Amino acid sequence: MKNLEKKVAIVTGGNSGIGYAAAAELTAKGAKVIITGRNKEALAKAEKELNVTGIVSDQSDLKSIDSLVEQVKNQFGKVDILFLNAGIASFAPVDSASEEHYDSIMNVNVKGVYFTVQKVLPILNDGGSIIFNTSINAHVGMPNSSVYASSKAAVLSLNKVFATELAPRKIRVNAVSPGPVETPLYGKLGLEKAEVEGFGAVLAEKILLKRFGQSSEIAKTVGFLASDDASFITGTEIVVDGGLTVNAVV
Ligand SMILES: NC(=O)c1ccc[n+]([C@@H]2O[C@H](COP(=O)([O-])OP(=O)(O)OC[C@H]3O[C@@H](n4cnc5c(N)ncnc54)[C@H](OP(=O)(O)O)[C@@H]3O)[C@@H](O)[C@H]2O)c1
């Protein structure tokens, strides 16, 4: 259903994986979509394939966020939907995790998300929708995921607090928390291919539906939260994990 006509949406990290699928879904629903990312070539490719506007922007760099907002303002005026999807993941045990590991994840996944919201707010229409992409890692104690997991837990806190701060402007704020989804992210974890495959097989067995999710399945949740179908939903989280986090302990 084309229920996002006349809406303008920003999807951060829209040149790959879940962000790419979300940009496709919001476009199919009638929205004009702007995607961001650091990789210029991947952005140009996605721009062409999806018929969206690509803007090179690094979420960990506040000046780059300023420039994104300026470009969106000049080209589109105001926006209605902000999907904060851009994020990175890498794993390390607590006894050897470096400061660089900590800062790189926190700068993109928390600081960048925080200031993107702050800087987009002046061009976000009242009645708009903000959606965070968090993770089930925020809820579980997966070994070696401490920095990534806590970055996503921080965003779940922002989700609740921003929902209260922005309610006077009728801006709804929600989060989607995916379980394992097949995306290029797994090639960026710093693990060997065999390790990723082994880890994937163990994980898939624990998912009630016995498979990884598809980016399109997360994108449909984003499309729902962005639309008036979710008009009474704010400050909440939708877990899309094939039942992984409710699987029985015994
Ligand atoms: N895949 C999963 O199983 C899963 C599960 C739960 C949550 N998530 C979350 O879903 C989101 C998307 O991940 P994905 O799986 O779709 O991975 P992906 O295919 O690697 O996509 C990540 C996207 O984020 C962008 N990005 C990364 N750092 C950025 C930065 N500093 N500035 C701007 N853009 C940046 C990337 O573009 P550039 O590299 O060009 O910058 C890319 O478009 C992440 O927040 C991730 O934590 C994924």
Short mmCIF file of C-alpha atoms and ligand atoms in Angstrom, two decimals:
data_model
loop_
_atom_site.label_atom_id
_atom_site.label_comp_id
_atom_site.label_asym_id
_atom_site.label_seq_id
_atom_site.Cartn_x
_atom_site.Cartn_y
_atom_site.Cartn_z
CA MET A 1 0.00 0.00 0.00
CA LYS A 2 1.33 3.46 -0.95
CA ASN A 3 0.69 5.05 2.44
CA LEU A 4 3.84 7.19 2.56
CA GLU A 5 3.14 9.42 -0.42
CA LYS A 6 4.31 13.03 0.06
CA LYS A 7 6.63 11.85 2.88
CA VAL A 8 10.39 12.42 2.83
CA ALA A 9 12.59 9.86 4.58
CA ILE A 10 16.25 9.71 5.57
CA VAL A 11 17.73 6.23 5.89
CA THR A 12 21.25 6.31 7.33
CA GLY A 13 23.49 3.54 6.03
CA GLY A 14 21.19 2.91 3.08
CA ASN A 15 23.76 1.55 0.64
CA SER A 16 23.81 -1.99 2.07
CA GLY A 17 21.88 -4.64 4.00
CA ILE A 18 18.92 -3.61 6.13
CA GLY A 19 19.18 0.09 5.23
CA TYR A 20 19.11 -0.73 1.52
CA ALA A 21 16.00 -2.90 1.99
CA ALA A 22 14.35 -0.20 4.11
CA ALA A 23 15.04 2.42 1.44
CA ALA A 24 13.40 0.11 -1.12
CA GLU A 25 10.39 -0.48 1.14
CA LEU A 26 9.83 3.21 1.95
CA THR A 27 10.18 4.06 -1.75
CA ALA A 28 7.64 1.35 -2.65
CA LYS A 29 5.27 2.94 -0.14
CA GLY A 30 5.56 6.25 -1.98
CA ALA A 31 8.15 8.15 0.10
CA LYS A 32 11.00 10.20 -1.35
CA VAL A 33 14.07 8.61 0.21
CA ILE A 34 17.55 9.93 0.99
CA ILE A 35 20.18 7.34 1.86
CA THR A 36 23.58 7.91 3.46
CA GLY A 37 26.84 6.00 3.84
CA ARG A 38 30.58 6.56 3.63
CA ASN A 39 31.25 4.43 0.55
CA LYS A 40 30.67 6.70 -2.44
CA GLU A 41 30.58 3.91 -5.04
CA ALA A 42 28.14 1.74 -3.06
CA LEU A 43 25.99 4.81 -2.52
CA ALA A 44 25.95 5.70 -6.23
CA LYS A 45 25.03 2.09 -7.09
CA ALA A 46 22.17 2.01 -4.57
CA GLU A 47 21.01 5.45 -5.68
CA LYS A 48 20.62 4.18 -9.25
CA GLU A 49 19.09 0.82 -8.35
CA LEU A 50 16.55 2.21 -5.88
CA ASN A 51 15.80 5.56 -7.49
CA VAL A 52 16.68 7.41 -4.28
CA THR A 53 19.02 10.30 -3.40
CA GLY A 54 22.41 9.33 -2.00
CA ILE A 55 24.43 11.67 0.23
CA VAL A 56 27.91 10.72 1.40
CA SER A 57 27.99 11.20 5.15
CA ASP A 58 29.98 9.74 8.04
CA GLN A 59 27.79 9.31 11.11
CA SER A 60 30.78 9.41 13.44
CA ASP A 61 31.70 12.93 12.28
CA LEU A 62 29.49 15.76 13.55
CA LYS A 63 30.53 18.13 10.75
CA SER A 64 29.51 15.49 8.24
CA ILE A 65 26.08 15.23 9.91
CA ASP A 66 25.77 19.05 9.68
CA SER A 67 26.56 18.87 5.99
CA LEU A 68 23.99 16.08 5.47
CA VAL A 69 21.28 18.13 7.17
CA GLU A 70 22.20 21.23 5.13
CA GLN A 71 22.03 19.29 1.85
CA VAL A 72 18.70 17.66 2.76
CA LYS A 73 17.28 21.04 3.81
CA ASN A 74 18.35 22.68 0.53
CA GLN A 75 17.09 19.83 -1.65
CA PHE A 76 13.94 18.68 0.18
CA GLY A 77 13.07 21.30 2.81
CA LYS A 78 11.68 19.18 5.63
CA VAL A 79 11.59 15.46 6.32
CA ASP A 80 9.01 13.16 7.92
CA ILE A 81 10.84 9.90 8.62
CA LEU A 82 14.31 9.29 10.06
CA PHE A 83 15.53 5.68 10.13
CA LEU A 84 18.78 5.55 12.13
CA ASN A 85 20.12 2.36 10.67
CA ALA A 86 23.85 2.99 10.08
CA GLY A 87 25.93 0.95 12.47
CA ILE A 88 29.01 -1.18 12.80
CA ALA A 89 29.71 -4.39 14.67
CA SER A 90 32.86 -6.11 15.78
CA PHE A 91 33.52 -8.42 18.69
CA ALA A 92 36.28 -8.62 21.28
CA PRO A 93 36.63 -10.21 24.74
CA VAL A 94 36.68 -7.77 27.65
CA ASP A 95 40.23 -8.71 28.70
CA SER A 96 41.73 -7.59 25.40
CA ALA A 97 39.27 -5.10 23.84
CA SER A 98 41.16 -1.96 22.80
CA GLU A 99 40.19 1.67 23.26
CA GLU A 100 40.03 1.91 19.46
CA HIS A 101 37.50 -0.97 19.38
CA TYR A 102 35.39 0.78 22.02
CA ASP A 103 35.55 4.26 20.48
CA SER A 104 34.94 3.17 16.89
CA ILE A 105 31.71 1.36 17.79
CA MET A 106 30.45 3.94 20.27
CA ASN A 107 31.22 6.86 17.93
CA VAL A 108 29.08 5.45 15.13
CA ASN A 109 26.40 3.50 17.00
CA VAL A 110 25.73 5.90 19.90
CA LYS A 111 27.33 9.34 19.49
CA GLY A 112 26.54 9.47 15.78
CA VAL A 113 22.97 8.33 16.34
CA TYR A 114 22.47 10.84 19.16
CA PHE A 115 23.72 13.83 17.18
CA THR A 116 21.98 12.78 13.98
CA VAL A 117 18.68 12.99 15.84
CA GLN A 118 19.66 16.33 17.40
CA LYS A 119 20.71 17.84 14.08
CA VAL A 120 17.78 16.49 12.02
CA LEU A 121 15.18 17.70 14.56
CA PRO A 122 14.95 21.26 13.16
CA ILE A 123 14.05 19.87 9.72
CA LEU A 124 11.80 17.05 10.99
CA ASN A 125 8.11 17.83 10.61
CA ASP A 126 5.86 17.69 13.67
CA GLY A 127 4.04 14.36 13.55
CA GLY A 128 7.13 12.70 12.07
CA SER A 129 8.56 9.30 12.88
CA ILE A 130 12.01 8.37 14.21
CA ILE A 131 13.02 4.71 14.08
CA PHE A 132 16.21 3.28 15.58
CA ASN A 133 17.83 0.08 14.41
CA THR A 134 19.02 -1.60 17.61
CA SER A 135 19.64 -5.34 18.10
CA ILE A 136 18.67 -8.30 20.22
CA ASN A 137 22.30 -8.14 21.38
CA ALA A 138 21.10 -5.39 23.74
CA HIS A 139 19.11 -8.08 25.59
CA VAL A 140 21.40 -11.09 25.68
CA GLY A 141 24.82 -11.90 27.08
CA MET A 142 26.58 -13.06 23.93
CA PRO A 143 30.30 -13.49 24.70
CA ASN A 144 32.64 -10.88 23.16
CA SER A 145 29.76 -8.58 22.18
CA SER A 146 30.06 -6.21 25.17
CA VAL A 147 30.77 -2.97 23.30
CA TYR A 148 28.35 -3.64 20.44
CA ALA A 149 25.63 -4.87 22.82
CA SER A 150 25.96 -1.88 25.12
CA SER A 151 25.93 0.52 22.16
CA LYS A 152 22.55 -0.90 21.15
CA ALA A 153 21.30 -0.87 24.77
CA ALA A 154 22.20 2.83 24.93
CA VAL A 155 20.10 3.46 21.85
CA LEU A 156 17.15 1.65 23.46
CA SER A 157 17.42 4.18 26.31
CA LEU A 158 17.48 7.05 23.82
CA ASN A 159 14.37 5.52 22.26
CA LYS A 160 12.40 5.86 25.49
CA VAL A 161 13.72 9.27 26.51
CA PHE A 162 13.33 10.86 23.07
CA ALA A 163 9.77 9.50 22.85
CA THR A 164 8.95 11.54 25.96
CA GLU A 165 10.86 14.65 24.85
CA LEU A 166 9.38 14.70 21.36
CA ALA A 167 5.79 13.74 22.19
CA PRO A 168 4.76 17.43 22.46
CA ARG A 169 5.64 17.69 18.75
CA LYS A 170 3.70 14.45 18.03
CA ILE A 171 6.91 12.87 16.81
CA ARG A 172 6.76 9.12 17.39
CA VAL A 173 10.02 7.40 18.36
CA ASN A 174 10.43 3.63 18.14
CA ALA A 175 13.05 0.94 17.69
CA VAL A 176 13.29 -2.21 15.65
CA SER A 177 15.56 -4.85 17.17
CA PRO A 178 16.59 -7.47 14.63
CA GLY A 179 17.91 -10.89 15.43
CA PRO A 180 20.42 -12.39 13.00
CA VAL A 181 19.78 -11.09 9.49
CA GLU A 182 21.72 -12.14 6.39
CA THR A 183 23.65 -8.99 5.43
CA PRO A 184 27.23 -8.03 4.52
CA LEU A 185 27.68 -7.13 8.24
CA TYR A 186 28.91 -10.66 8.98
CA GLY A 187 31.84 -10.19 6.61
CA LYS A 188 32.88 -7.10 8.61
CA LEU A 189 33.08 -8.67 12.08
CA GLY A 190 36.79 -9.37 11.83
CA LEU A 191 36.17 -13.15 11.90
CA GLU A 192 37.32 -15.84 9.44
CA LYS A 193 34.68 -17.08 6.95
CA ALA A 194 34.63 -20.53 8.61
CA GLU A 195 34.12 -18.91 12.03
CA VAL A 196 31.18 -16.87 10.71
CA GLU A 197 29.64 -19.98 9.13
CA GLY A 198 30.06 -22.02 12.32
CA PHE A 199 28.67 -19.23 14.46
CA GLY A 200 25.78 -18.80 11.97
CA ALA A 201 24.87 -22.49 12.09
CA VAL A 202 24.76 -22.53 15.91
CA LEU A 203 22.68 -19.35 15.94
CA ALA A 204 20.21 -20.57 13.30
CA GLU A 205 19.56 -23.69 15.39
CA LYS A 206 18.57 -21.47 18.35
CA ILE A 207 16.13 -19.40 16.28
CA LEU A 208 12.59 -20.84 16.66
CA LEU A 209 12.00 -20.43 12.91
CA LYS A 210 15.37 -22.15 12.20
CA ARG A 211 16.75 -19.54 9.82
CA PHE A 212 18.31 -16.08 9.67
CA GLY A 213 15.98 -13.18 8.87
CA GLN A 214 15.98 -11.32 5.58
CA SER A 215 16.61 -7.57 5.35
CA SER A 216 13.19 -7.18 3.72
CA GLU A 217 11.55 -8.57 6.89
CA ILE A 218 13.12 -5.81 8.98
CA ALA A 219 12.31 -3.26 6.28
CA LYS A 220 8.60 -4.11 6.45
CA THR A 221 8.62 -3.40 10.20
CA VAL A 222 10.30 -0.06 9.50
CA GLY A 223 7.65 0.71 6.86
CA PHE A 224 4.93 -0.07 9.41
CA LEU A 225 6.46 2.08 12.18
CA ALA A 226 6.96 4.95 9.73
CA SER A 227 3.31 4.95 8.65
CA ASP A 228 0.03 6.04 10.20
CA ASP A 229 -0.74 2.34 10.77
CA ALA A 230 1.50 2.80 13.83
CA SER A 231 -0.13 6.11 14.85
CA PHE A 232 -0.54 5.12 18.55
CA ILE A 233 2.86 3.48 18.92
CA THR A 234 5.70 5.43 20.49
CA GLY A 235 8.60 4.71 22.85
CA THR A 236 8.55 1.01 22.14
CA GLU A 237 10.67 -1.67 20.52
CA ILE A 238 9.64 -4.33 18.04
CA VAL A 239 11.85 -7.41 18.23
CA VAL A 240 12.14 -9.14 14.84
CA ASP A 241 14.20 -12.24 15.60
CA GLY A 242 12.29 -15.36 14.54
CA GLY A 243 11.78 -16.14 18.22
CA LEU A 244 15.48 -16.33 19.13
CA THR A 245 15.19 -14.42 22.41
CA VAL A 246 12.14 -16.35 23.64
CA ASN A 247 13.54 -19.77 22.91
CA ALA A 248 13.18 -22.06 25.91
CA VAL A 249 16.23 -22.45 28.15
CA VAL A 250 15.50 -26.17 28.48
N1 LIG B 1 22.63 -8.04 10.24
C1 LIG B 1 22.22 -8.33 11.46
O1 LIG B 1 22.15 -9.53 11.85
C2 LIG B 1 21.83 -7.25 12.39
C3 LIG B 1 21.17 -7.63 13.59
C4 LIG B 1 20.79 -6.63 14.47
C5 LIG B 1 21.04 -5.30 14.19
N2 LIG B 1 21.68 -4.97 13.03
C6 LIG B 1 21.92 -3.54 12.80
O2 LIG B 1 21.42 -3.20 11.53
C7 LIG B 1 22.13 -2.03 11.05
C8 LIG B 1 22.52 -2.27 9.60
O3 LIG B 1 23.40 -3.37 9.55
P1 LIG B 1 23.45 -4.40 8.33
O4 LIG B 1 23.39 -5.76 8.90
O5 LIG B 1 22.51 -3.99 7.27
O6 LIG B 1 24.99 -4.21 7.91
P2 LIG B 1 25.70 -3.60 6.61
O7 LIG B 1 25.19 -4.28 5.41
O8 LIG B 1 27.14 -3.66 6.95
O9 LIG B 1 25.20 -2.09 6.58
C9 LIG B 1 25.72 -1.11 7.44
C10 LIG B 1 25.39 0.24 6.84
O10 LIG B 1 25.83 1.26 7.74
C11 LIG B 1 26.64 2.17 7.03
N3 LIG B 1 27.63 2.77 7.94
C12 LIG B 1 28.52 2.15 8.74
N4 LIG B 1 29.27 3.05 9.38
C13 LIG B 1 28.83 4.28 8.97
C14 LIG B 1 29.21 5.60 9.27
N5 LIG B 1 30.23 5.88 10.11
N6 LIG B 1 28.54 6.62 8.67
C15 LIG B 1 27.53 6.36 7.82
N7 LIG B 1 27.14 5.13 7.48
C16 LIG B 1 27.78 4.10 8.06
C17 LIG B 1 27.30 1.34 5.93
O11 LIG B 1 27.72 2.17 4.83
P3 LIG B 1 29.27 2.60 4.62
O12 LIG B 1 30.10 1.42 4.97
O13 LIG B 1 29.32 3.03 3.20
O14 LIG B 1 29.49 3.74 5.55
C18 LIG B 1 26.12 0.46 5.52
O15 LIG B 1 25.27 1.14 4.65
C19 LIG B 1 23.30 -1.82 12.00
O16 LIG B 1 23.00 -0.77 12.89
C20 LIG B 1 23.39 -3.16 12.75
O17 LIG B 1 23.94 -3.01 14.02
C21 LIG B 1 22.07 -5.91 12.13
#
